[in-house]
Amino acid sequence: MMTKRLHGVRSDLCSYLRDIEKSGDLSLLLGAERGLVENDLLRYANSKAMINSLKTALMEIDVIKKHIILVSNPAQYKVVNEVYSLPKNRKGGLPYDEARQAIASHYTRLGNLDKARLTDIEKSILDVRRDNIKVMQKLYEKMQAKAIGIDL
């Protein structure tokens, strides 16, 4: 009975995360992911390595939030664009700034979770979270392009 209810709750979470993905709202996507990471830290962190990884994830999410504020103001983001001017610091013509690095890092972190011990619904939740990270990446890159005045 309890297992069935837990499965139902996780299934609802999976559906909720898919709905957030469809919203196209970067702040909502980021807030949902932050909430999930905080929950993971409180409930599932069972080793020093996992605790450190989740704390790093929270710091990276904070970096992304700060960069969203920067990229929303083209005058401010112009400085970031100039600082990341070398080809090795750009991907797709856009600055590969700390936000994009943090997004990529978190995407990799979710992919590295040991899926062998997870249920099918837990695996689905992870897959949706990774999909949401990809949506975040695309939305952020669109904001970057707009801020520096280029078409993707």
JSON list of N, CA and C in Angstrom, two decimals, residues 112-143:
[
{"chain": "A", "resi": 112, "resn": "ASN", "atom": "N", "xyz": [25.57, 11.00, -13.94]},
{"chain": "A", "resi": 112, "resn": "ASN", "atom": "CA", "xyz": [26.50, 10.11, -13.24]},
{"chain": "A", "resi": 112, "resn": "ASN", "atom": "C", "xyz": [25.87, 9.39, -12.05]},
{"chain": "A", "resi": 113, "resn": "LEU", "atom": "N", "xyz": [24.64, 9.72, -11.72]},
{"chain": "A", "resi": 113, "resn": "LEU", "atom": "CA", "xyz": [24.01, 9.04, -10.59]},
{"chain": "A", "resi": 113, "resn": "LEU", "atom": "C", "xyz": [23.88, 7.56, -10.90]},
{"chain": "A", "resi": 114, "resn": "ASP", "atom": "N", "xyz": [24.10, 6.77, -9.89]},
{"chain": "A", "resi": 114, "resn": "ASP", "atom": "CA", "xyz": [24.05, 5.31, -10.05]},
{"chain": "A", "resi": 114, "resn": "ASP", "atom": "C", "xyz": [22.60, 4.88, -10.27]},
{"chain": "A", "resi": 115, "resn": "LYS", "atom": "N", "xyz": [22.27, 4.58, -11.51]},
{"chain": "A", "resi": 115, "resn": "LYS", "atom": "CA", "xyz": [20.89, 4.23, -11.84]},
{"chain": "A", "resi": 115, "resn": "LYS", "atom": "C", "xyz": [20.57, 2.76, -11.57]},
{"chain": "A", "resi": 116, "resn": "ALA", "atom": "N", "xyz": [21.57, 1.96, -11.24]},
{"chain": "A", "resi": 116, "resn": "ALA", "atom": "CA", "xyz": [21.34, 0.53, -11.04]},
{"chain": "A", "resi": 116, "resn": "ALA", "atom": "C", "xyz": [20.38, 0.26, -9.89]},
{"chain": "A", "resi": 117, "resn": "ARG", "atom": "N", "xyz": [20.42, 1.09, -8.86]},
{"chain": "A", "resi": 117, "resn": "ARG", "atom": "CA", "xyz": [19.58, 0.85, -7.69]},
{"chain": "A", "resi": 117, "resn": "ARG", "atom": "C", "xyz": [18.28, 1.64, -7.70]},
{"chain": "A", "resi": 118, "resn": "LEU", "atom": "N", "xyz": [17.99, 2.32, -8.79]},
{"chain": "A", "resi": 118, "resn": "LEU", "atom": "CA", "xyz": [16.79, 3.14, -8.86]},
{"chain": "A", "resi": 118, "resn": "LEU", "atom": "C", "xyz": [15.62, 2.38, -9.47]},
{"chain": "A", "resi": 119, "resn": "THR", "atom": "N", "xyz": [14.43, 2.76, -9.06]},
{"chain": "A", "resi": 119, "resn": "THR", "atom": "CA", "xyz": [13.23, 2.18, -9.67]},
{"chain": "A", "resi": 119, "resn": "THR", "atom": "C", "xyz": [13.02, 2.83, -11.04]},
{"chain": "A", "resi": 120, "resn": "ASP", "atom": "N", "xyz": [12.13, 2.27, -11.83]},
{"chain": "A", "resi": 120, "resn": "ASP", "atom": "CA", "xyz": [11.85, 2.84, -13.15]},
{"chain": "A", "resi": 120, "resn": "ASP", "atom": "C", "xyz": [11.36, 4.27, -13.06]},
{"chain": "A", "resi": 121, "resn": "ILE", "atom": "N", "xyz": [10.49, 4.57, -12.09]},
{"chain": "A", "resi": 121, "resn": "ILE", "atom": "CA", "xyz": [9.96, 5.93, -11.97]},
{"chain": "A", "resi": 121, "resn": "ILE", "atom": "C", "xyz": [11.06, 6.89, -11.52]},
{"chain": "A", "resi": 122, "resn": "GLU", "atom": "N", "xyz": [11.97, 6.44, -10.65]},
{"chain": "A", "resi": 122, "resn": "GLU", "atom": "CA", "xyz": [13.10, 7.29, -10.24]},
{"chain": "A", "resi": 122, "resn": "GLU", "atom": "C", "xyz": [14.00, 7.58, -11.43]},
{"chain": "A", "resi": 123, "resn": "LYS", "atom": "N", "xyz": [14.21, 6.59, -12.28]},
{"chain": "A", "resi": 123, "resn": "LYS", "atom": "CA", "xyz": [14.99, 6.80, -13.50]},
{"chain": "A", "resi": 123, "resn": "LYS", "atom": "C", "xyz": [14.29, 7.80, -14.42]},
{"chain": "A", "resi": 124, "resn": "SER", "atom": "N", "xyz": [12.98, 7.70, -14.51]},
{"chain": "A", "resi": 124, "resn": "SER", "atom": "CA", "xyz": [12.20, 8.63, -15.33]},
{"chain": "A", "resi": 124, "resn": "SER", "atom": "C", "xyz": [12.32, 10.05, -14.81]},
{"chain": "A", "resi": 125, "resn": "ILE", "atom": "N", "xyz": [12.28, 10.21, -13.48]},
{"chain": "A", "resi": 125, "resn": "ILE", "atom": "CA", "xyz": [12.43, 11.53, -12.88]},
{"chain": "A", "resi": 125, "resn": "ILE", "atom": "C", "xyz": [13.80, 12.11, -13.23]},
{"chain": "A", "resi": 126, "resn": "LEU", "atom": "N", "xyz": [14.84, 11.30, -13.13]},
{"chain": "A", "resi": 126, "resn": "LEU", "atom": "CA", "xyz": [16.19, 11.77, -13.50]},
{"chain": "A", "resi": 126, "resn": "LEU", "atom": "C", "xyz": [16.24, 12.16, -14.97]},
{"chain": "A", "resi": 127, "resn": "ASP", "atom": "N", "xyz": [15.62, 11.36, -15.83]},
{"chain": "A", "resi": 127, "resn": "ASP", "atom": "CA", "xyz": [15.62, 11.68, -17.26]},
{"chain": "A", "resi": 127, "resn": "ASP", "atom": "C", "xyz": [14.91, 13.01, -17.53]},
{"chain": "A", "resi": 128, "resn": "VAL", "atom": "N", "xyz": [13.79, 13.24, -16.85]},
{"chain": "A", "resi": 128, "resn": "VAL", "atom": "CA", "xyz": [13.06, 14.50, -17.03]},
{"chain": "A", "resi": 128, "resn": "VAL", "atom": "C", "xyz": [13.89, 15.66, -16.50]},
{"chain": "A", "resi": 129, "resn": "ARG", "atom": "N", "xyz": [14.56, 15.45, -15.38]},
{"chain": "A", "resi": 129, "resn": "ARG", "atom": "CA", "xyz": [15.43, 16.51, -14.84]},
{"chain": "A", "resi": 129, "resn": "ARG", "atom": "C", "xyz": [16.53, 16.86, -15.84]},
{"chain": "A", "resi": 130, "resn": "ARG", "atom": "N", "xyz": [17.12, 15.85, -16.45]},
{"chain": "A", "resi": 130, "resn": "ARG", "atom": "CA", "xyz": [18.15, 16.11, -17.47]},
{"chain": "A", "resi": 130, "resn": "ARG", "atom": "C", "xyz": [17.56, 16.84, -18.67]},
{"chain": "A", "resi": 131, "resn": "ASP", "atom": "N", "xyz": [16.36, 16.45, -19.07]},
{"chain": "A", "resi": 131, "resn": "ASP", "atom": "CA", "xyz": [15.68, 17.16, -20.16]},
{"chain": "A", "resi": 131, "resn": "ASP", "atom": "C", "xyz": [15.47, 18.63, -19.78]},
{"chain": "A", "resi": 132, "resn": "ASN", "atom": "N", "xyz": [15.07, 18.86, -18.53]},
{"chain": "A", "resi": 132, "resn": "ASN", "atom": "CA", "xyz": [14.85, 20.23, -18.07]},
{"chain": "A", "resi": 132, "resn": "ASN", "atom": "C", "xyz": [16.15, 21.04, -18.08]},
{"chain": "A", "resi": 133, "resn": "ILE", "atom": "N", "xyz": [17.25, 20.40, -17.75]},
{"chain": "A", "resi": 133, "resn": "ILE", "atom": "CA", "xyz": [18.55, 21.09, -17.79]},
{"chain": "A", "resi": 133, "resn": "ILE", "atom": "C", "xyz": [18.87, 21.50, -19.22]},
{"chain": "A", "resi": 134, "resn": "LYS", "atom": "N", "xyz": [18.58, 20.64, -20.18]},
{"chain": "A", "resi": 134, "resn": "LYS", "atom": "CA", "xyz": [18.81, 20.97, -21.59]},
{"chain": "A", "resi": 134, "resn": "LYS", "atom": "C", "xyz": [17.94, 22.16, -22.01]},
{"chain": "A", "resi": 135, "resn": "VAL", "atom": "N", "xyz": [16.70, 22.19, -21.54]},
{"chain": "A", "resi": 135, "resn": "VAL", "atom": "CA", "xyz": [15.81, 23.33, -21.84]},
{"chain": "A", "resi": 135, "resn": "VAL", "atom": "C", "xyz": [16.39, 24.59, -21.22]},
{"chain": "A", "resi": 136, "resn": "MET", "atom": "N", "xyz": [16.87, 24.50, -19.97]},
{"chain": "A", "resi": 136, "resn": "MET", "atom": "CA", "xyz": [17.50, 25.65, -19.31]},
{"chain": "A", "resi": 136, "resn": "MET", "atom": "C", "xyz": [18.66, 26.17, -20.14]},
{"chain": "A", "resi": 137, "resn": "GLN", "atom": "N", "xyz": [19.48, 25.24, -20.62]},
{"chain": "A", "resi": 137, "resn": "GLN", "atom": "CA", "xyz": [20.65, 25.61, -21.42]},
{"chain": "A", "resi": 137, "resn": "GLN", "atom": "C", "xyz": [20.22, 26.40, -22.66]},
{"chain": "A", "resi": 138, "resn": "LYS", "atom": "N", "xyz": [19.23, 25.90, -23.36]},
{"chain": "A", "resi": 138, "resn": "LYS", "atom": "CA", "xyz": [18.76, 26.57, -24.58]},
{"chain": "A", "resi": 138, "resn": "LYS", "atom": "C", "xyz": [18.17, 27.94, -24.27]},
{"chain": "A", "resi": 139, "resn": "LEU", "atom": "N", "xyz": [17.38, 28.03, -23.21]},
{"chain": "A", "resi": 139, "resn": "LEU", "atom": "CA", "xyz": [16.79, 29.32, -22.83]},
{"chain": "A", "resi": 139, "resn": "LEU", "atom": "C", "xyz": [17.88, 30.32, -22.46]},
{"chain": "A", "resi": 140, "resn": "TYR", "atom": "N", "xyz": [18.87, 29.86, -21.71]},
{"chain": "A", "resi": 140, "resn": "TYR", "atom": "CA", "xyz": [19.96, 30.75, -21.31]},
{"chain": "A", "resi": 140, "resn": "TYR", "atom": "C", "xyz": [20.74, 31.22, -22.54]},
{"chain": "A", "resi": 141, "resn": "GLU", "atom": "N", "xyz": [21.01, 30.31, -23.46]},
{"chain": "A", "resi": 141, "resn": "GLU", "atom": "CA", "xyz": [21.74, 30.68, -24.68]},
{"chain": "A", "resi": 141, "resn": "GLU", "atom": "C", "xyz": [20.95, 31.69, -25.51]},
{"chain": "A", "resi": 142, "resn": "LYS", "atom": "N", "xyz": [19.64, 31.57, -25.55]},
{"chain": "A", "resi": 142, "resn": "LYS", "atom": "CA", "xyz": [18.81, 32.55, -26.26]},
{"chain": "A", "resi": 142, "resn": "LYS", "atom": "C", "xyz": [18.94, 33.92, -25.59]},
{"chain": "A", "resi": 143, "resn": "MET", "atom": "N", "xyz": [18.95, 33.91, -24.26]},
{"chain": "A", "resi": 143, "resn": "MET", "atom": "CA", "xyz": [19.11, 35.17, -23.52]},
{"chain": "A", "resi": 143, "resn": "MET", "atom": "C", "xyz": [20.48, 35.79, -23.82]}
]
